[in-house]
mmCIF file with all atom_site columns, C-alpha atoms in Angstrom:
data_model
loop_
_atom_site.group_PDB
_atom_site.id
_atom_site.type_symbol
_atom_site.label_atom_id
_atom_site.label_alt_id
_atom_site.label_comp_id
_atom_site.label_asym_id
_atom_site.label_entity_id
_atom_site.label_seq_id
_atom_site.pdbx_PDB_ins_code
_atom_site.Cartn_x
_atom_site.Cartn_y
_atom_site.Cartn_z
_atom_site.occupancy
_atom_site.B_iso_or_equiv
_atom_site.pdbx_formal_charge
_atom_site.auth_seq_id
_atom_site.auth_comp_id
_atom_site.auth_asym_id
_atom_site.auth_atom_id
_atom_site.pdbx_PDB_model_num
ATOM 1   C CA . MET D 1 1   ? -0.014  -0.025  -0.050  1.00 0.00 ? 11  MET D CA 1
ATOM 2   C CA . ALA D 1 2   ? 1.314   3.466   -0.881  1.00 0.00 ? 12  ALA D CA 1
ATOM 3   C CA . GLU D 1 3   ? 2.466   5.711   1.882   1.00 0.00 ? 13  GLU D CA 1
ATOM 4   C CA . VAL D 1 4   ? 0.191   8.751   2.635   1.00 0.00 ? 14  VAL D CA 1
ATOM 5   C CA . THR D 1 5   ? 1.901   12.018  3.403   1.00 0.00 ? 15  THR D CA 1
ATOM 6   C CA . LEU D 1 6   ? -0.190  14.619  5.186   1.00 0.00 ? 16  LEU D CA 1
ATOM 7   C CA . ALA D 1 7   ? 0.612   18.265  5.207   1.00 0.00 ? 17  ALA D CA 1
ATOM 8   C CA . PRO D 1 8   ? 2.008   19.380  8.524   1.00 0.00 ? 18  PRO D CA 1
ATOM 9   C CA . ARG D 1 9   ? -0.582  20.845  10.859  1.00 0.00 ? 19  ARG D CA 1
ATOM 10  C CA . GLN D 1 10  ? -0.317  24.560  11.705  1.00 0.00 ? 20  GLN D CA 1
ATOM 11  C CA . PRO D 1 11  ? -0.998  25.695  15.216  1.00 0.00 ? 21  PRO D CA 1
ATOM 12  C CA . ARG D 1 12  ? -4.701  26.955  15.538  1.00 0.00 ? 22  ARG D CA 1
ATOM 13  C CA . PRO D 1 13  ? -4.585  30.586  16.670  1.00 0.00 ? 23  PRO D CA 1
ATOM 14  C CA . HIS D 1 14  ? -8.516  30.550  17.051  1.00 0.00 ? 24  HIS D CA 1
ATOM 15  C CA . GLY D 1 15  ? -10.770 27.673  18.308  1.00 0.00 ? 25  GLY D CA 1
ATOM 16  C CA . PRO D 1 16  ? -13.518 26.047  16.245  1.00 0.00 ? 26  PRO D CA 1
ATOM 17  C CA . SER D 1 17  ? -16.120 28.565  17.586  1.00 0.00 ? 27  SER D CA 1
ATOM 18  C CA . ALA D 1 18  ? -14.079 31.588  16.254  1.00 0.00 ? 28  ALA D CA 1
ATOM 19  C CA . ALA D 1 19  ? -15.771 33.397  13.255  1.00 0.00 ? 29  ALA D CA 1
ATOM 20  C CA . GLY D 1 20  ? -14.422 32.342  9.991   1.00 0.00 ? 30  GLY D CA 1
ATOM 21  C CA . TRP D 1 21  ? -12.419 29.388  11.308  1.00 0.00 ? 31  TRP D CA 1
ATOM 22  C CA . ASP D 1 22  ? -12.199 26.624  8.675   1.00 0.00 ? 32  ASP D CA 1
ATOM 23  C CA . THR D 1 23  ? -9.921  23.656  9.270   1.00 0.00 ? 33  THR D CA 1
ATOM 24  C CA . LEU D 1 24  ? -9.344  22.799  5.649   1.00 0.00 ? 34  LEU D CA 1
ATOM 25  C CA . ARG D 1 25  ? -8.487  26.308  4.693   1.00 0.00 ? 35  ARG D CA 1
ATOM 26  C CA . ASP D 1 26  ? -6.049  26.656  7.607   1.00 0.00 ? 36  ASP D CA 1
ATOM 27  C CA . GLU D 1 27  ? -3.961  23.734  6.268   1.00 0.00 ? 37  GLU D CA 1
ATOM 28  C CA . PRO D 1 28  ? -1.192  24.693  3.941   1.00 0.00 ? 38  PRO D CA 1
ATOM 29  C CA . GLY D 1 29  ? -1.834  21.687  1.652   1.00 0.00 ? 39  GLY D CA 1
ATOM 30  C CA . PRO D 1 30  ? 0.755   19.508  -0.072  1.00 0.00 ? 40  PRO D CA 1
ATOM 31  C CA . ASP D 1 31  ? 3.727   21.017  -1.973  1.00 0.00 ? 41  ASP D CA 1
ATOM 32  C CA . THR D 1 32  ? 3.640   21.734  -5.787  1.00 0.00 ? 42  THR D CA 1
ATOM 33  C CA . VAL D 1 33  ? 5.653   18.545  -6.682  1.00 0.00 ? 43  VAL D CA 1
ATOM 34  C CA . ARG D 1 34  ? 3.029   16.304  -4.952  1.00 0.00 ? 44  ARG D CA 1
ATOM 35  C CA . CYS D 1 35  ? 0.186   18.185  -6.570  1.00 0.00 ? 45  CYS D CA 1
ATOM 36  C CA . LEU D 1 36  ? 1.719   17.756  -10.037 1.00 0.00 ? 46  LEU D CA 1
ATOM 37  C CA . GLY D 1 37  ? 2.232   14.118  -9.384  1.00 0.00 ? 47  GLY D CA 1
ATOM 38  C CA . LEU D 1 38  ? -1.586  13.864  -8.682  1.00 0.00 ? 48  LEU D CA 1
ATOM 39  C CA . TYR D 1 39  ? -2.413  15.884  -11.837 1.00 0.00 ? 49  TYR D CA 1
ATOM 40  C CA . ALA D 1 40  ? -0.120  13.654  -13.981 1.00 0.00 ? 50  ALA D CA 1
ATOM 41  C CA . LYS D 1 41  ? -2.497  10.847  -13.136 1.00 0.00 ? 51  LYS D CA 1
ATOM 42  C CA . LEU D 1 42  ? -5.558  12.413  -14.606 1.00 0.00 ? 52  LEU D CA 1
ATOM 43  C CA . THR D 1 43  ? -6.192  11.291  -18.155 1.00 0.00 ? 53  THR D CA 1
ATOM 44  C CA . ALA D 1 44  ? -7.443  13.962  -20.540 1.00 0.00 ? 54  ALA D CA 1
ATOM 45  C CA . GLY D 1 45  ? -8.078  14.397  -24.276 1.00 0.00 ? 55  GLY D CA 1
ATOM 46  C CA . VAL D 1 46  ? -5.563  16.819  -25.865 1.00 0.00 ? 56  VAL D CA 1
ATOM 47  C CA . THR D 1 47  ? -6.799  20.047  -27.490 1.00 0.00 ? 57  THR D CA 1
ATOM 48  C CA . VAL D 1 48  ? -5.377  23.141  -29.132 1.00 0.00 ? 58  VAL D CA 1
ATOM 49  C CA . VAL D 1 49  ? -7.017  26.290  -28.329 1.00 0.00 ? 59  VAL D CA 1
ATOM 50  C CA . THR D 1 50  ? -6.632  28.918  -31.073 1.00 0.00 ? 60  THR D CA 1
ATOM 51  C CA . ALA D 1 51  ? -7.309  32.601  -31.186 1.00 0.00 ? 61  ALA D CA 1
ATOM 52  C CA . LEU D 1 52  ? -6.281  35.752  -33.130 1.00 0.00 ? 62  LEU D CA 1
ATOM 53  C CA . ASP D 1 53  ? -4.234  38.522  -31.894 1.00 0.00 ? 63  ASP D CA 1
ATOM 54  C CA . GLY D 1 54  ? -2.831  41.743  -33.708 1.00 0.00 ? 64  GLY D CA 1
ATOM 55  C CA . ALA D 1 55  ? -0.002  39.627  -35.289 1.00 0.00 ? 65  ALA D CA 1
ATOM 56  C CA . GLY D 1 56  ? -2.292  36.854  -36.637 1.00 0.00 ? 66  GLY D CA 1
ATOM 57  C CA . PRO D 1 57  ? -3.239  33.324  -35.444 1.00 0.00 ? 67  PRO D CA 1
ATOM 58  C CA . THR D 1 58  ? -1.976  32.015  -31.994 1.00 0.00 ? 68  THR D CA 1
ATOM 59  C CA . GLY D 1 59  ? -2.692  28.795  -30.187 1.00 0.00 ? 69  GLY D CA 1
ATOM 60  C CA . MET D 1 60  ? -1.520  26.497  -27.428 1.00 0.00 ? 70  MET D CA 1
ATOM 61  C CA . THR D 1 61  ? -1.891  22.825  -26.365 1.00 0.00 ? 71  THR D CA 1
ATOM 62  C CA . VAL D 1 62  ? -4.455  22.480  -23.553 1.00 0.00 ? 72  VAL D CA 1
ATOM 63  C CA . SER D 1 63  ? -5.461  19.237  -21.724 1.00 0.00 ? 73  SER D CA 1
ATOM 64  C CA . ALA D 1 64  ? -7.642  20.833  -19.147 1.00 0.00 ? 74  ALA D CA 1
ATOM 65  C CA . LEU D 1 65  ? -10.815 21.203  -21.109 1.00 0.00 ? 75  LEU D CA 1
ATOM 66  C CA . THR D 1 66  ? -14.255 19.958  -20.451 1.00 0.00 ? 76  THR D CA 1
ATOM 67  C CA . SER D 1 67  ? -17.871 20.414  -21.417 1.00 0.00 ? 77  SER D CA 1
ATOM 68  C CA . LEU D 1 68  ? -19.782 22.606  -18.843 1.00 0.00 ? 78  LEU D CA 1
ATOM 69  C CA . SER D 1 69  ? -23.326 22.726  -20.161 1.00 0.00 ? 79  SER D CA 1
ATOM 70  C CA . ALA D 1 70  ? -25.508 21.497  -23.007 1.00 0.00 ? 80  ALA D CA 1
ATOM 71  C CA . ARG D 1 71  ? -28.171 24.209  -22.594 1.00 0.00 ? 81  ARG D CA 1
ATOM 72  C CA . PRO D 1 72  ? -26.670 26.688  -23.199 1.00 0.00 ? 82  PRO D CA 1
ATOM 73  C CA . PRO D 1 73  ? -23.696 24.918  -24.847 1.00 0.00 ? 83  PRO D CA 1
ATOM 74  C CA . LEU D 1 74  ? -20.618 25.829  -22.789 1.00 0.00 ? 84  LEU D CA 1
ATOM 75  C CA . VAL D 1 75  ? -17.026 24.562  -22.463 1.00 0.00 ? 85  VAL D CA 1
ATOM 76  C CA . LEU D 1 76  ? -14.356 25.193  -19.823 1.00 0.00 ? 86  LEU D CA 1
ATOM 77  C CA . ALA D 1 77  ? -10.806 25.551  -20.666 1.00 0.00 ? 87  ALA D CA 1
ATOM 78  C CA . CYS D 1 78  ? -7.885  26.191  -18.263 1.00 0.00 ? 88  CYS D CA 1
ATOM 79  C CA . LEU D 1 79  ? -5.033  28.297  -19.798 1.00 0.00 ? 89  LEU D CA 1
ATOM 80  C CA . ARG D 1 80  ? -1.771  29.321  -18.305 1.00 0.00 ? 90  ARG D CA 1
ATOM 81  C CA . GLY D 1 81  ? -2.018  32.950  -17.101 1.00 0.00 ? 91  GLY D CA 1
ATOM 82  C CA . SER D 1 82  ? 1.034   34.086  -18.995 1.00 0.00 ? 92  SER D CA 1
ATOM 83  C CA . SER D 1 83  ? -0.040  32.697  -22.403 1.00 0.00 ? 93  SER D CA 1
ATOM 84  C CA . ARG D 1 84  ? -0.354  34.823  -25.528 1.00 0.00 ? 94  ARG D CA 1
ATOM 85  C CA . THR D 1 85  ? -3.485  32.789  -26.480 1.00 0.00 ? 95  THR D CA 1
ATOM 86  C CA . LEU D 1 86  ? -5.190  33.668  -23.331 1.00 0.00 ? 96  LEU D CA 1
ATOM 87  C CA . THR D 1 87  ? -4.430  37.448  -23.873 1.00 0.00 ? 97  THR D CA 1
ATOM 88  C CA . ALA D 1 88  ? -5.727  37.158  -27.460 1.00 0.00 ? 98  ALA D CA 1
ATOM 89  C CA . LEU D 1 89  ? -9.009  35.387  -26.630 1.00 0.00 ? 99  LEU D CA 1
ATOM 90  C CA . ARG D 1 90  ? -9.684  37.909  -23.952 1.00 0.00 ? 100 ARG D CA 1
ATOM 91  C CA . GLU D 1 91  ? -9.086  40.848  -26.347 1.00 0.00 ? 101 GLU D CA 1
ATOM 92  C CA . GLN D 1 92  ? -10.965 39.380  -29.287 1.00 0.00 ? 102 GLN D CA 1
ATOM 93  C CA . GLY D 1 93  ? -13.824 37.724  -27.089 1.00 0.00 ? 103 GLY D CA 1
ATOM 94  C CA . ALA D 1 94  ? -13.579 34.486  -29.069 1.00 0.00 ? 104 ALA D CA 1
ATOM 95  C CA . PHE D 1 95  ? -11.544 31.323  -29.579 1.00 0.00 ? 105 PHE D CA 1
ATOM 96  C CA . ALA D 1 96  ? -11.633 27.848  -31.104 1.00 0.00 ? 106 ALA D CA 1
ATOM 97  C CA . VAL D 1 97  ? -11.103 24.465  -29.479 1.00 0.00 ? 107 VAL D CA 1
ATOM 98  C CA . ASN D 1 98  ? -9.614  21.729  -31.635 1.00 0.00 ? 108 ASN D CA 1
ATOM 99  C CA . VAL D 1 99  ? -9.805  18.180  -30.280 1.00 0.00 ? 109 VAL D CA 1
ATOM 100 C CA . LEU D 1 100 ? -6.735  16.290  -31.632 1.00 0.00 ? 110 LEU D CA 1
ATOM 101 C CA . THR D 1 101 ? -6.648  12.830  -33.141 1.00 0.00 ? 111 THR D CA 1
ATOM 102 C CA . GLU D 1 102 ? -4.230  10.171  -32.058 1.00 0.00 ? 112 GLU D CA 1
ATOM 103 C CA . GLY D 1 103 ? -2.222  10.928  -35.215 1.00 0.00 ? 113 GLY D CA 1
ATOM 104 C CA . GLN D 1 104 ? -1.701  14.533  -34.263 1.00 0.00 ? 114 GLN D CA 1
ATOM 105 C CA . LYS D 1 105 ? 0.936   14.118  -31.497 1.00 0.00 ? 115 LYS D CA 1
ATOM 106 C CA . SER D 1 106 ? 3.391   16.281  -33.431 1.00 0.00 ? 116 SER D CA 1
ATOM 107 C CA . VAL D 1 107 ? 0.788   19.043  -33.718 1.00 0.00 ? 117 VAL D CA 1
ATOM 108 C CA . ALA D 1 108 ? 0.257   18.874  -29.884 1.00 0.00 ? 118 ALA D CA 1
ATOM 109 C CA . GLU D 1 109 ? 3.994   19.168  -29.342 1.00 0.00 ? 119 GLU D CA 1
ATOM 110 C CA . LEU D 1 110 ? 4.439   22.148  -31.768 1.00 0.00 ? 120 LEU D CA 1
ATOM 111 C CA . PHE D 1 111 ? 1.591   24.086  -30.072 1.00 0.00 ? 121 PHE D CA 1
ATOM 112 C CA . ALA D 1 112 ? 3.060   23.329  -26.589 1.00 0.00 ? 122 ALA D CA 1
ATOM 113 C CA . ASP D 1 113 ? 6.461   24.433  -27.544 1.00 0.00 ? 123 ASP D CA 1
ATOM 114 C CA . SER D 1 114 ? 6.893   28.135  -26.219 1.00 0.00 ? 124 SER D CA 1
ATOM 115 C CA . THR D 1 115 ? 10.014  28.609  -28.252 1.00 0.00 ? 125 THR D CA 1
ATOM 116 C CA . VAL D 1 116 ? 8.093   28.266  -31.593 1.00 0.00 ? 126 VAL D CA 1
ATOM 117 C CA . PRO D 1 117 ? 6.617   31.617  -32.704 1.00 0.00 ? 127 PRO D CA 1
ATOM 118 C CA . PRO D 1 118 ? 2.818   31.505  -32.674 1.00 0.00 ? 128 PRO D CA 1
ATOM 119 C CA . ALA D 1 119 ? 2.295   31.725  -36.476 1.00 0.00 ? 129 ALA D CA 1
ATOM 120 C CA . ARG D 1 120 ? 4.800   28.859  -37.012 1.00 0.00 ? 130 ARG D CA 1
ATOM 121 C CA . ARG D 1 121 ? 2.829   26.521  -34.820 1.00 0.00 ? 131 ARG D CA 1
ATOM 122 C CA . PHE D 1 122 ? 0.182   26.372  -37.592 1.00 0.00 ? 132 PHE D CA 1
ATOM 123 C CA . ASP D 1 123 ? 2.937   25.171  -40.231 1.00 0.00 ? 133 ASP D CA 1
ATOM 124 C CA . GLY D 1 124 ? 1.988   21.716  -41.689 1.00 0.00 ? 134 GLY D CA 1
ATOM 125 C CA . SER D 1 125 ? -1.631  21.792  -40.378 1.00 0.00 ? 135 SER D CA 1
ATOM 126 C CA . PRO D 1 126 ? -4.409  22.562  -42.847 1.00 0.00 ? 136 PRO D CA 1
ATOM 127 C CA . VAL D 1 127 ? -6.367  25.540  -41.243 1.00 0.00 ? 137 VAL D CA 1
ATOM 128 C CA . ARG D 1 128 ? -9.592  27.107  -42.281 1.00 0.00 ? 138 ARG D CA 1
ATOM 129 C CA . ARG D 1 129 ? -11.413 30.146  -40.815 1.00 0.00 ? 139 ARG D CA 1
ATOM 130 C CA . VAL D 1 130 ? -14.743 29.696  -39.155 1.00 0.00 ? 140 VAL D CA 1
ATOM 131 C CA . LEU D 1 131 ? -16.453 32.829  -37.902 1.00 0.00 ? 141 LEU D CA 1
ATOM 132 C CA . GLY D 1 132 ? -12.994 34.508  -38.307 1.00 0.00 ? 142 GLY D CA 1
ATOM 133 C CA . LEU D 1 133 ? -11.059 31.987  -36.180 1.00 0.00 ? 143 LEU D CA 1
ATOM 134 C CA . PRO D 1 134 ? -8.509  29.471  -37.250 1.00 0.00 ? 144 PRO D CA 1
ATOM 135 C CA . VAL D 1 135 ? -9.592  25.817  -36.836 1.00 0.00 ? 145 VAL D CA 1
ATOM 136 C CA . LEU D 1 136 ? -7.461  22.736  -37.526 1.00 0.00 ? 146 LEU D CA 1
ATOM 137 C CA . VAL D 1 137 ? -9.185  20.923  -40.415 1.00 0.00 ? 147 VAL D CA 1
ATOM 138 C CA . GLU D 1 138 ? -7.845  17.541  -39.524 1.00 0.00 ? 148 GLU D CA 1
ATOM 139 C CA . ALA D 1 139 ? -8.891  17.637  -35.773 1.00 0.00 ? 149 ALA D CA 1
ATOM 140 C CA . LEU D 1 140 ? -11.203 14.871  -34.432 1.00 0.00 ? 150 LEU D CA 1
ATOM 141 C CA . ALA D 1 141 ? -13.598 17.787  -33.619 1.00 0.00 ? 151 ALA D CA 1
ATOM 142 C CA . TRP D 1 142 ? -13.561 21.573  -33.272 1.00 0.00 ? 152 TRP D CA 1
ATOM 143 C CA . SER D 1 143 ? -15.743 24.278  -31.830 1.00 0.00 ? 153 SER D CA 1
ATOM 144 C CA . VAL D 1 144 ? -15.772 28.087  -32.154 1.00 0.00 ? 154 VAL D CA 1
ATOM 145 C CA . CYS D 1 145 ? -16.702 29.891  -28.927 1.00 0.00 ? 155 CYS D CA 1
ATOM 146 C CA . LEU D 1 146 ? -17.509 33.385  -27.656 1.00 0.00 ? 156 LEU D CA 1
ATOM 147 C CA . VAL D 1 147 ? -15.909 34.152  -24.300 1.00 0.00 ? 157 VAL D CA 1
ATOM 148 C CA . GLU D 1 148 ? -18.585 34.173  -21.600 1.00 0.00 ? 158 GLU D CA 1
ATOM 149 C CA . ASP D 1 149 ? -16.231 34.414  -18.532 1.00 0.00 ? 159 ASP D CA 1
ATOM 150 C CA . VAL D 1 150 ? -12.546 34.473  -17.596 1.00 0.00 ? 160 VAL D CA 1
ATOM 151 C CA . ARG D 1 151 ? -11.329 34.040  -14.006 1.00 0.00 ? 161 ARG D CA 1
ATOM 152 C CA . PRO D 1 152 ? -7.991  33.723  -12.536 1.00 0.00 ? 162 PRO D CA 1
ATOM 153 C CA . TYR D 1 153 ? -7.228  30.803  -10.330 1.00 0.00 ? 163 TYR D CA 1
ATOM 154 C CA . GLY D 1 154 ? -3.557  30.310  -9.135  1.00 0.00 ? 164 GLY D CA 1
ATOM 155 C CA . ASP D 1 155 ? -1.166  30.333  -12.166 1.00 0.00 ? 165 ASP D CA 1
ATOM 156 C CA . HIS D 1 156 ? -4.047  29.542  -14.651 1.00 0.00 ? 166 HIS D CA 1
ATOM 157 C CA . HIS D 1 157 ? -7.273  31.155  -15.874 1.00 0.00 ? 167 HIS D CA 1
ATOM 158 C CA . ALA D 1 158 ? -10.612 29.315  -16.175 1.00 0.00 ? 168 ALA D CA 1
ATOM 159 C CA . VAL D 1 159 ? -12.204 30.387  -19.541 1.00 0.00 ? 169 VAL D CA 1
ATOM 160 C CA . VAL D 1 160 ? -15.862 29.639  -20.186 1.00 0.00 ? 170 VAL D CA 1
ATOM 161 C CA . GLY D 1 161 ? -16.843 29.658  -23.859 1.00 0.00 ? 171 GLY D CA 1
ATOM 162 C CA . ARG D 1 162 ? -20.250 29.651  -25.404 1.00 0.00 ? 172 ARG D CA 1
ATOM 163 C CA . VAL D 1 163 ? -20.127 27.185  -28.405 1.00 0.00 ? 173 VAL D CA 1
ATOM 164 C CA . MET D 1 164 ? -21.251 28.965  -31.544 1.00 0.00 ? 174 MET D CA 1
ATOM 165 C CA . ALA D 1 165 ? -20.160 26.339  -34.181 1.00 0.00 ? 175 ALA D CA 1
ATOM 166 C CA . VAL D 1 166 ? -19.066 22.796  -34.158 1.00 0.00 ? 176 VAL D CA 1
ATOM 167 C CA . GLU D 1 167 ? -17.903 20.024  -36.288 1.00 0.00 ? 177 GLU D CA 1
ATOM 168 C CA . VAL D 1 168 ? -17.187 16.369  -35.313 1.00 0.00 ? 178 VAL D CA 1
ATOM 169 C CA . ASN D 1 169 ? -15.243 14.135  -37.542 1.00 0.00 ? 179 ASN D CA 1
ATOM 170 C CA . GLY D 1 170 ? -14.232 10.483  -37.415 1.00 0.00 ? 180 GLY D CA 1
ATOM 171 C CA . GLY D 1 171 ? -11.193 9.070   -35.639 1.00 0.00 ? 181 GLY D CA 1
ATOM 172 C CA . ARG D 1 172 ? -9.789  8.394   -32.234 1.00 0.00 ? 182 ARG D CA 1
ATOM 173 C CA . PRO D 1 173 ? -8.460  10.957  -29.755 1.00 0.00 ? 183 PRO D CA 1
ATOM 174 C CA . LEU D 1 174 ? -5.050  11.809  -28.520 1.00 0.00 ? 184 LEU D CA 1
ATOM 175 C CA . LEU D 1 175 ? -4.807  11.330  -24.764 1.00 0.00 ? 185 LEU D CA 1
ATOM 176 C CA . TRP D 1 176 ? -2.535  12.969  -22.187 1.00 0.00 ? 186 TRP D CA 1
ATOM 177 C CA . HIS D 1 177 ? -1.620  10.801  -19.064 1.00 0.00 ? 187 HIS D CA 1
ATOM 178 C CA . ASP D 1 178 ? 1.344   10.589  -16.798 1.00 0.00 ? 188 ASP D CA 1
ATOM 179 C CA . ARG D 1 179 ? 3.171   13.417  -18.635 1.00 0.00 ? 189 ARG D CA 1
ATOM 180 C CA . ALA D 1 180 ? 3.057   11.647  -22.004 1.00 0.00 ? 190 ALA D CA 1
ATOM 181 C CA . PHE D 1 181 ? 0.891   11.319  -25.049 1.00 0.00 ? 191 PHE D CA 1
ATOM 182 C CA . HIS D 1 182 ? -1.145  8.026   -25.573 1.00 0.00 ? 192 HIS D CA 1
ATOM 183 C CA . ALA D 1 183 ? -3.752  6.418   -27.771 1.00 0.00 ? 193 ALA D CA 1
ATOM 184 C CA . LEU D 1 184 ? -6.766  4.483   -26.611 1.00 0.00 ? 194 LEU D CA 1
ATOM 185 C CA . PRO D 1 185 ? -6.094  0.645   -26.772 1.00 0.00 ? 195 PRO D CA 1
ATOM 186 C CA . ALA D 1 186 ? -7.583  -1.093  -29.751 1.00 0.00 ? 196 ALA D CA 1
ATOM 187 C CA . ALA D 1 187 ? -11.075 -2.280  -29.220 1.00 0.00 ? 197 ALA D CA 1
ATOM 188 C CA . THR D 1 188 ? -11.442 -6.051  -28.709 1.00 0.00 ? 198 THR D CA 1
ATOM 189 C CA . THR D 1 189 ? -14.391 -8.206  -29.655 1.00 0.00 ? 199 THR D CA 1
ATOM 190 C CA . ASP D 1 190 ? -15.727 -10.818 -27.381 1.00 0.00 ? 200 ASP D CA 1
#
């Protein structure tokens, strides 16, 4: 059985009856390395979020994306607070989400590489404009979204987008798990 490490307890300056006392919030929590270890065990589909800024198209690889609501259609994406893509989507009020196929690992790596200039990240990927935004034609699926809300949380921002256009193609998704890209195992018949 794995060893469980608890965060050290802080002395309680106030008792449980003191106003605002909250035992969970008083705890410092685990360190960043342990949290990143936990996050690495989460399996997620790999997406590229694209937007436009004054210099042209920009985008980044994002694995923290989920559906939020069907009515109205909303998605939730978590983007690094320092990203150019976040700045662009905030300024333009719109962005696109591209769900990558298992054959698009190199696309994910290119969009994740902060040393590659934003416009060069699109090299080799067929792109078309939908409602003015760049979408990756060969993606498993894509959606174009209007920004509903952006809120900072730690070193990332939660972005809520209202889905305005969507396309779903055939194929299998690219996955992110344990700090590496993966494909779904082949289906077996019984």
